[in-house]
Amino acid sequence: MQSMILQSALNHLLEAHQIDIRPLDGKTVYFSLQDLPIAVNFICTNDRIFVTTDATINADVDIKLKSNVFLKLIQGEDLTELLRQDKIMIHGDVKTAQLLVDLLQQVEFDFEEALSKFTGDIVAHQVGKIAKKFKSSDNSLASIKDKITNFLITPKRFH
Amino acid sequence: MENTTHFGFKDVATQDKQGMVRSVFDSVANKYDLMNDVLSFGAHRLWKHYTIATSNVKAGDKVLDIAGGTGDLARAFAMKVGDTGQVVLSDINAAMLGEGRKNLINRGVPGVAFVQLSGEQIPFSDNTFDCVSIAFGLRNVTDKDQCIGEMYRVLKPGGCLLILEFSKTDIALLEKFYDFYSFNVMPQLGKIIANDEESYQYLAESIRKHPDQETLKQMVLDAGFGTCEYHNLSGGIVALHKGIKV
């Protein structure tokens, strides 16, 4: 299921941003996030990307990294710099890895838009609003804790 | 017994199977959609929806749906490929293809071509389609390896094969219920709704004779596909095999 969702979202974004994936044609990239149960192959072929969990494929390059490093990468951080800091492990054709990173950096991730494909616009918008609230707070957990504490001490203020 | 194959639990002459399968579908064609809804409690719609979502088909693609029957997949594919793409709905059985044509016309789905063909001898050139699908059809094909080989041939490099078919569940309790349901309830429902108990007895038997998930995966790889993975649906009652011609 995860590969299907990832594949749909990724191809939707590539199409929406009219990103040319021909430089990666015929390449397979094994990609795993070490702190999450995500390990997939990106097969770039026929002008699209297939996402598969088939472990028997011979990939051109293996990329292993943590989720926070992945986020930095798609936000534009330099691959070479992350490699130098040992935050990302690459085995195989580094040029292919760089091409994939270049491609991902071209995509402007619109979380709400991607989510709406599966949940519909209203749910996606609500989830997006909640996510933005969390993001806008410097310390969301502390803020929630404070609010709960205040409520327990002086519940009338919340009426 | 070299030239025999199975038709449900029976062994029959290989050259006879196609005609026997044709009789089954001639008999059930006009009640096919209703029976699918009743027998699967509507789950076949979800299985097909998942198949479409997994297909990676996009605008402008060429899609061939084999054993496409009443046109559920073809209709969804037609929406995806749009005006610039093409969908071919095919079936070996004229009655089923007729039902498919009627359904798509009634629903106002334009641009779908209808071709009566055997999956064992697909009358299209090599490297023609971006996606080839077969839903609940492969188990009725006499020579499955030949059919998978033909689907491989007509797919473009990078094309995607989708096989949606009944399979084997490995959940013991579900298997017991499913066996009881298949051999006791399904034929009776077939008798009541479609006035045809035998065809639904064949359906239950043919499912048990169909290769399991791993065997079918190996058949797809043996045909030349660079990768094949399967997704179990409803606990493995149905599996979707997806092969890519790398």
Coordinates of C-alpha atoms in Angstrom, one line a residue:
Chain A
M1 CA 0.0 0.0 0.0
Q2 CA 2.8 2.4 0.9
S3 CA 4.5 1.9 -2.5
M4 CA 1.2 2.6 -4.3
I5 CA 0.6 5.8 -2.4
L6 CA 4.1 7.0 -2.9
Q7 CA 4.0 6.1 -6.6
S8 CA 0.8 8.0 -7.1
A9 CA 1.9 11.0 -5.2
L10 CA 5.3 11.2 -6.9
N11 CA 4.0 10.8 -10.4
H12 CA 1.3 13.3 -9.8
L13 CA 3.9 15.8 -8.6
L14 CA 6.2 15.1 -11.5
E15 CA 3.3 15.6 -13.9
A16 CA 2.0 18.7 -12.2
H17 CA 5.4 20.3 -12.3
Q18 CA 6.2 19.0 -15.8
I19 CA 9.5 17.6 -14.6
D20 CA 11.5 15.8 -17.3
I21 CA 12.7 12.4 -15.9
R22 CA 14.3 11.2 -19.1
P23 CA 17.8 11.7 -17.7
L24 CA 16.9 8.9 -15.3
D25 CA 15.4 6.6 -17.9
G26 CA 16.3 3.0 -17.3
K27 CA 17.7 3.6 -13.9
T28 CA 16.6 1.9 -10.6
V29 CA 17.3 3.6 -7.3
Y30 CA 17.0 1.7 -4.0
F31 CA 16.0 4.2 -1.3
S32 CA 15.6 3.5 2.4
L33 CA 14.9 5.7 5.3
Q34 CA 16.8 4.1 8.2
D35 CA 14.5 5.4 11.0
L36 CA 11.2 4.5 9.3
P37 CA 10.0 1.3 7.7
I38 CA 10.4 2.6 4.2
A39 CA 12.6 0.8 1.7
V40 CA 11.6 1.0 -1.9
N41 CA 13.0 0.9 -5.4
F42 CA 12.3 3.7 -7.8
I43 CA 12.2 2.3 -11.3
C44 CA 12.5 5.2 -13.8
T45 CA 11.2 4.0 -17.1
N46 CA 8.7 4.9 -19.9
D47 CA 8.5 8.5 -18.7
R48 CA 7.3 7.7 -15.2
I49 CA 8.5 6.3 -11.9
F50 CA 7.3 3.0 -10.6
V51 CA 7.7 2.4 -6.9
T52 CA 8.2 -1.2 -5.8
T53 CA 9.2 -3.1 -2.7
D54 CA 10.6 -6.0 -4.6
A55 CA 13.9 -6.8 -2.9
T56 CA 15.3 -8.9 -5.7
I57 CA 15.9 -6.0 -8.1
N58 CA 19.5 -5.0 -8.9
A59 CA 19.5 -1.3 -8.3
D60 CA 22.0 1.1 -10.0
V61 CA 22.4 2.9 -6.7
D62 CA 21.5 2.4 -3.0
I63 CA 20.7 5.4 -1.0
K64 CA 20.3 5.1 2.8
L65 CA 19.5 8.1 5.0
K66 CA 17.4 9.2 8.0
S67 CA 14.1 11.0 7.5
N68 CA 15.3 14.4 8.8
V69 CA 18.2 14.2 6.3
F70 CA 15.8 13.4 3.5
L71 CA 13.8 16.5 4.4
K72 CA 16.9 18.6 4.3
L73 CA 17.8 17.1 0.9
I74 CA 14.5 17.9 -0.7
Q75 CA 14.6 21.4 0.8
G76 CA 17.8 22.0 -1.3
E77 CA 20.7 21.0 0.9
D78 CA 23.8 19.9 -1.1
L79 CA 24.1 16.2 -1.6
T80 CA 27.9 16.4 -1.6
E81 CA 27.9 18.2 1.8
L82 CA 25.6 15.6 3.3
L83 CA 27.9 12.9 2.0
R84 CA 30.9 14.6 3.5
Q85 CA 29.1 14.7 6.8
D86 CA 28.3 11.0 6.6
K87 CA 24.6 11.8 6.9
I88 CA 23.8 9.8 3.8
M89 CA 25.2 6.5 2.5
I90 CA 25.4 5.9 -1.2
H91 CA 26.5 2.7 -2.9
G92 CA 26.7 2.5 -6.6
D93 CA 26.3 5.1 -9.3
V94 CA 26.5 8.5 -7.5
K95 CA 25.6 10.3 -10.7
T96 CA 22.2 8.6 -10.7
A97 CA 21.7 9.5 -7.1
Q98 CA 22.5 13.1 -7.8
L99 CA 20.1 13.1 -10.8
L100 CA 17.3 11.8 -8.5
V101 CA 18.1 14.4 -5.8
D102 CA 18.1 17.1 -8.5
L103 CA 14.7 15.9 -9.6
L104 CA 13.2 15.8 -6.1
Q105 CA 14.5 19.3 -5.4
Q106 CA 12.6 20.6 -8.4
V107 CA 9.4 19.3 -6.9
E108 CA 7.6 21.8 -4.7
F109 CA 5.9 19.5 -2.3
D110 CA 2.3 20.6 -1.6
F111 CA 1.3 18.3 1.1
E112 CA -2.4 19.3 1.1
E113 CA -2.6 18.9 -2.7
A114 CA -1.0 15.4 -2.6
L115 CA -3.1 14.3 0.3
S116 CA -6.3 15.5 -1.3
K117 CA -5.9 12.9 -4.0
F118 CA -6.7 10.2 -1.4
T119 CA -8.8 12.0 1.2
G120 CA -10.6 14.7 -0.8
D121 CA -10.1 18.5 -0.5
I122 CA -11.9 19.1 2.8
V123 CA -10.0 16.5 4.9
A124 CA -6.7 17.4 3.3
H125 CA -7.3 21.1 4.1
Q126 CA -8.1 20.4 7.7
V127 CA -5.0 18.2 8.2
G128 CA -3.0 20.9 6.5
K129 CA -4.4 23.5 8.9
I130 CA -3.5 21.3 11.9
A131 CA 0.0 20.7 10.5
K132 CA 0.5 24.5 10.0
K133 CA -0.6 25.2 13.6
F134 CA 2.0 22.8 14.9
K135 CA 4.6 24.3 12.6
S136 CA 3.9 27.9 13.5
S137 CA 4.4 27.1 17.2
D138 CA 8.0 27.1 18.3
N139 CA 7.4 24.4 20.8
S140 CA 4.0 22.7 20.0
L141 CA 4.2 20.0 22.6
A142 CA 5.1 22.5 25.4
S143 CA 2.3 24.8 24.2
I144 CA -0.3 22.0 24.3
K145 CA 1.0 21.0 27.8
D146 CA 0.6 24.6 28.9
K147 CA -2.9 24.9 27.6
I148 CA -4.0 21.6 29.3
T149 CA -2.4 22.7 32.6
N150 CA -4.2 26.1 32.3
F151 CA -7.4 24.4 31.6
L152 CA -7.1 22.1 34.6
I153 CA -6.2 24.9 36.9
T154 CA -8.7 27.5 35.6
P155 CA -11.3 25.7 33.4
K156 CA -13.7 28.7 33.5
R157 CA -11.3 30.8 31.3
F158 CA -11.9 28.3 28.5
H159 CA -15.7 28.6 28.4
Chain B
M1 CA -2.5 -37.8 -20.7
E2 CA -0.1 -35.3 -22.2
N3 CA -2.8 -33.2 -23.9
T4 CA -5.0 -32.6 -21.0
T5 CA -5.6 -29.7 -18.8
H6 CA -7.9 -28.9 -15.9
F7 CA -11.4 -27.4 -16.2
G8 CA -12.2 -26.8 -12.5
F9 CA -11.4 -30.1 -10.8
K10 CA -11.9 -32.1 -14.0
D11 CA -9.2 -33.1 -16.4
V12 CA -10.3 -32.4 -20.0
A13 CA -8.6 -32.5 -23.4
T14 CA -6.6 -29.3 -23.9
Q15 CA -8.4 -28.4 -27.1
D16 CA -11.8 -28.7 -25.3
K17 CA -11.1 -26.2 -22.5
Q18 CA -11.6 -23.0 -24.4
G19 CA -15.1 -24.1 -25.6
M20 CA -16.1 -25.2 -22.1
V21 CA -15.0 -21.8 -20.7
R22 CA -16.9 -20.1 -23.5
S23 CA -20.1 -22.0 -22.5
V24 CA -19.7 -20.8 -18.9
F25 CA -19.4 -17.2 -19.9
D26 CA -22.1 -17.4 -22.5
S27 CA -24.4 -18.5 -19.7
V28 CA -23.5 -15.9 -17.1
A29 CA -22.8 -12.8 -19.3
N30 CA -26.0 -11.0 -18.7
K31 CA -25.9 -11.5 -14.9
Y32 CA -22.1 -11.1 -14.6
D33 CA -22.0 -7.7 -12.9
L34 CA -24.8 -8.5 -10.5
M35 CA -23.3 -11.8 -9.6
N36 CA -19.9 -10.1 -8.9
D37 CA -21.5 -7.7 -6.6
V38 CA -23.5 -10.3 -4.8
L39 CA -20.7 -13.0 -4.5
S40 CA -18.0 -10.5 -3.4
F41 CA -20.3 -8.3 -1.3
G42 CA -19.2 -5.5 -3.6
A43 CA -15.5 -6.0 -2.8
H44 CA -14.6 -6.5 -6.5
R45 CA -15.1 -2.8 -6.9
L46 CA -12.4 -2.0 -4.3
W47 CA -10.0 -4.6 -5.8
K48 CA -10.4 -3.0 -9.2
H49 CA -10.0 0.5 -7.8
Y50 CA -6.8 -0.6 -6.2
T51 CA -5.6 -2.1 -9.5
I52 CA -6.3 1.2 -11.3
A53 CA -4.5 3.2 -8.6
T54 CA -1.5 1.0 -8.9
S55 CA -1.3 1.0 -12.7
N56 CA 0.6 4.3 -13.1
V57 CA -1.4 4.9 -16.3
K58 CA -1.4 8.5 -17.4
A59 CA -2.9 10.8 -20.1
G60 CA -1.9 9.7 -23.6
D61 CA -1.2 6.1 -22.7
K62 CA -2.3 3.0 -24.6
V63 CA -3.9 0.3 -22.5
L64 CA -5.1 -3.2 -23.4
D65 CA -7.5 -4.9 -21.0
I66 CA -7.7 -8.6 -21.7
A67 CA -10.7 -10.7 -20.7
G68 CA -12.1 -7.3 -19.9
G69 CA -15.7 -8.6 -20.0
T70 CA -18.2 -6.0 -18.9
G71 CA -15.7 -3.2 -19.0
D72 CA -15.1 -2.1 -15.4
L73 CA -11.4 -1.6 -15.8
A74 CA -11.6 -0.3 -19.4
R75 CA -14.0 2.5 -18.2
A76 CA -11.6 3.6 -15.4
F77 CA -8.6 3.4 -17.8
A78 CA -10.5 5.5 -20.3
M79 CA -10.8 8.2 -17.7
K80 CA -7.1 8.1 -17.0
V81 CA -5.8 8.1 -20.6
G82 CA -8.1 10.9 -21.7
D83 CA -8.7 12.0 -25.3
T84 CA -5.0 11.6 -26.3
G85 CA -4.8 8.0 -25.2
Q86 CA -6.4 4.7 -26.2
V87 CA -8.0 1.8 -24.4
V88 CA -8.7 -1.5 -26.0
L89 CA -11.3 -3.7 -24.3
S90 CA -10.9 -7.3 -25.3
D91 CA -12.4 -10.6 -24.5
I92 CA -12.4 -14.0 -26.1
N93 CA -16.2 -14.3 -25.5
A94 CA -18.5 -12.4 -27.8
A95 CA -21.3 -12.3 -25.3
M96 CA -19.1 -10.8 -22.6
L97 CA -17.7 -8.3 -25.0
G98 CA -21.2 -7.4 -26.1
E99 CA -22.1 -6.7 -22.4
G100 CA -18.9 -4.5 -22.1
R101 CA -19.8 -2.5 -25.2
K102 CA -23.4 -2.0 -24.0
N103 CA -22.2 -0.9 -20.6
L104 CA -19.6 1.6 -21.9
I105 CA -22.1 3.1 -24.4
N106 CA -24.8 3.4 -21.8
R107 CA -22.4 5.2 -19.5
G108 CA -21.2 7.5 -22.2
V109 CA -17.6 6.4 -22.3
P110 CA -16.1 7.3 -25.6
G111 CA -12.9 6.2 -27.4
V112 CA -12.7 2.6 -26.3
A113 CA -12.0 0.0 -29.0
F114 CA -13.6 -3.4 -28.7
V115 CA -11.6 -6.5 -29.9
Q116 CA -12.5 -10.1 -29.6
L117 CA -9.3 -11.9 -29.0
S118 CA -7.6 -14.7 -27.2
G119 CA -5.0 -13.8 -24.7
E120 CA -2.8 -16.6 -26.0
Q121 CA -2.6 -15.0 -29.5
I122 CA -2.8 -11.2 -29.1
P123 CA -3.2 -9.6 -32.6
F124 CA -1.1 -6.5 -31.9
S125 CA 2.5 -5.6 -32.7
D126 CA 5.4 -5.9 -30.3
N127 CA 5.9 -2.9 -27.9
T128 CA 2.5 -1.3 -28.5
F129 CA 1.0 -0.8 -25.0
D130 CA 2.0 1.1 -21.9
C131 CA -0.2 -1.1 -19.7
V132 CA -1.8 -4.5 -20.2
S133 CA -4.3 -5.8 -17.6
I134 CA -6.2 -9.0 -17.1
A135 CA -8.7 -9.1 -14.2
F136 CA -10.2 -12.4 -13.2
G137 CA -9.4 -13.9 -16.6
L138 CA -6.0 -15.6 -16.4
R139 CA -7.3 -18.7 -14.5
N140 CA -9.6 -19.4 -17.5
V141 CA -6.8 -19.3 -20.0
T142 CA -5.6 -22.7 -21.2
D143 CA -1.9 -21.9 -21.6
K144 CA -1.2 -19.3 -19.0
D145 CA 2.6 -19.1 -19.8
Q146 CA 1.8 -18.4 -23.4
C147 CA -0.7 -15.6 -22.4
I148 CA 1.8 -13.9 -20.1
G149 CA 4.4 -14.2 -22.8
E150 CA 2.0 -12.5 -25.3
M151 CA 1.3 -9.7 -22.8
Y152 CA 5.0 -9.2 -22.4
R153 CA 5.5 -9.0 -26.1
V154 CA 2.9 -6.3 -26.7
L155 CA 4.0 -4.2 -23.8
K156 CA 6.4 -1.3 -24.5
P157 CA 9.7 -1.3 -22.6
G158 CA 8.8 0.2 -19.3
G159 CA 5.3 -1.0 -19.7
C160 CA 3.3 -2.4 -16.8
L161 CA 1.4 -5.7 -16.5
L162 CA -1.4 -6.1 -14.1
I163 CA -2.9 -9.4 -13.2
L164 CA -5.8 -9.3 -10.8
E165 CA -6.9 -12.8 -9.9
F166 CA -8.3 -15.0 -7.1
S167 CA -5.4 -16.5 -5.1
K168 CA -4.6 -18.3 -1.9
T169 CA -5.3 -17.0 1.6
D170 CA -2.9 -18.0 4.4
I171 CA -5.3 -17.1 7.2
A172 CA -6.6 -20.4 8.4
L173 CA -9.9 -19.2 9.7
L174 CA -10.6 -17.2 6.6
E175 CA -9.7 -20.2 4.4
K176 CA -12.2 -22.4 6.2
F177 CA -15.0 -19.8 5.8
Y178 CA -14.0 -19.2 2.2
D179 CA -14.0 -22.9 1.3
F180 CA -17.4 -23.3 2.8
Y181 CA -18.7 -20.2 1.1
S182 CA -17.2 -21.1 -2.3
F183 CA -18.4 -24.7 -2.5
N184 CA -21.8 -24.4 -0.7
V185 CA -23.0 -20.9 -1.0
M186 CA -21.7 -19.6 -4.3
P187 CA -23.2 -22.4 -6.5
Q188 CA -26.5 -22.0 -4.8
L189 CA -26.5 -18.2 -5.3
G190 CA -25.6 -18.9 -8.9
K191 CA -28.6 -21.2 -9.2
I192 CA -31.0 -18.7 -7.6
I193 CA -29.8 -15.5 -9.4
A194 CA -28.3 -16.6 -12.7
N195 CA -30.2 -20.0 -12.9
D196 CA -26.8 -21.6 -13.4
E197 CA -25.3 -23.7 -10.5
E198 CA -22.6 -25.4 -12.6
S199 CA -20.9 -22.3 -13.8
Y200 CA -20.4 -21.1 -10.2
Q201 CA -19.3 -24.5 -9.1
Y202 CA -16.6 -24.2 -11.9
L203 CA -15.7 -20.7 -10.6
A204 CA -15.0 -22.1 -7.1
E205 CA -13.0 -25.0 -8.5
S206 CA -11.0 -22.9 -11.0
I207 CA -9.9 -20.6 -8.2
R208 CA -8.4 -23.6 -6.3
K209 CA -6.6 -24.8 -9.4
H210 CA -5.1 -21.4 -10.1
P211 CA -1.3 -21.0 -9.3
D212 CA -0.7 -19.4 -5.9
Q213 CA 1.0 -16.0 -5.5
E214 CA 4.6 -17.1 -5.6
T215 CA 4.1 -19.5 -8.5
L216 CA 2.4 -16.8 -10.6
K217 CA 5.1 -14.3 -9.7
Q218 CA 7.7 -16.8 -11.0
M219 CA 5.7 -17.3 -14.2
V220 CA 5.7 -13.5 -14.8
L221 CA 9.5 -13.3 -14.2
D222 CA 10.0 -16.3 -16.4
A223 CA 8.2 -14.5 -19.2
G224 CA 10.9 -11.9 -19.1
F225 CA 9.6 -9.2 -16.8
G226 CA 12.4 -7.4 -15.0
T227 CA 10.4 -7.2 -11.8
C228 CA 7.2 -8.6 -10.4
E229 CA 5.6 -8.0 -7.0
Y230 CA 2.2 -8.9 -5.7
H231 CA -0.2 -7.3 -3.3
N232 CA -2.6 -9.5 -1.4
L233 CA -6.1 -8.1 -1.1
S234 CA -8.8 -9.3 1.3
G235 CA -6.3 -11.5 3.1
G236 CA -5.1 -13.1 -0.1
I237 CA -8.4 -14.1 -1.5
V238 CA -7.4 -12.0 -4.4
A239 CA -3.9 -10.9 -5.4
L240 CA -2.7 -8.2 -7.7
H241 CA 0.5 -9.1 -9.6
K242 CA 2.4 -6.2 -11.1
G243 CA 5.2 -6.8 -13.6
I244 CA 7.3 -4.2 -15.3
K245 CA 9.0 -4.8 -18.6
V246 CA 12.4 -3.3 -17.7

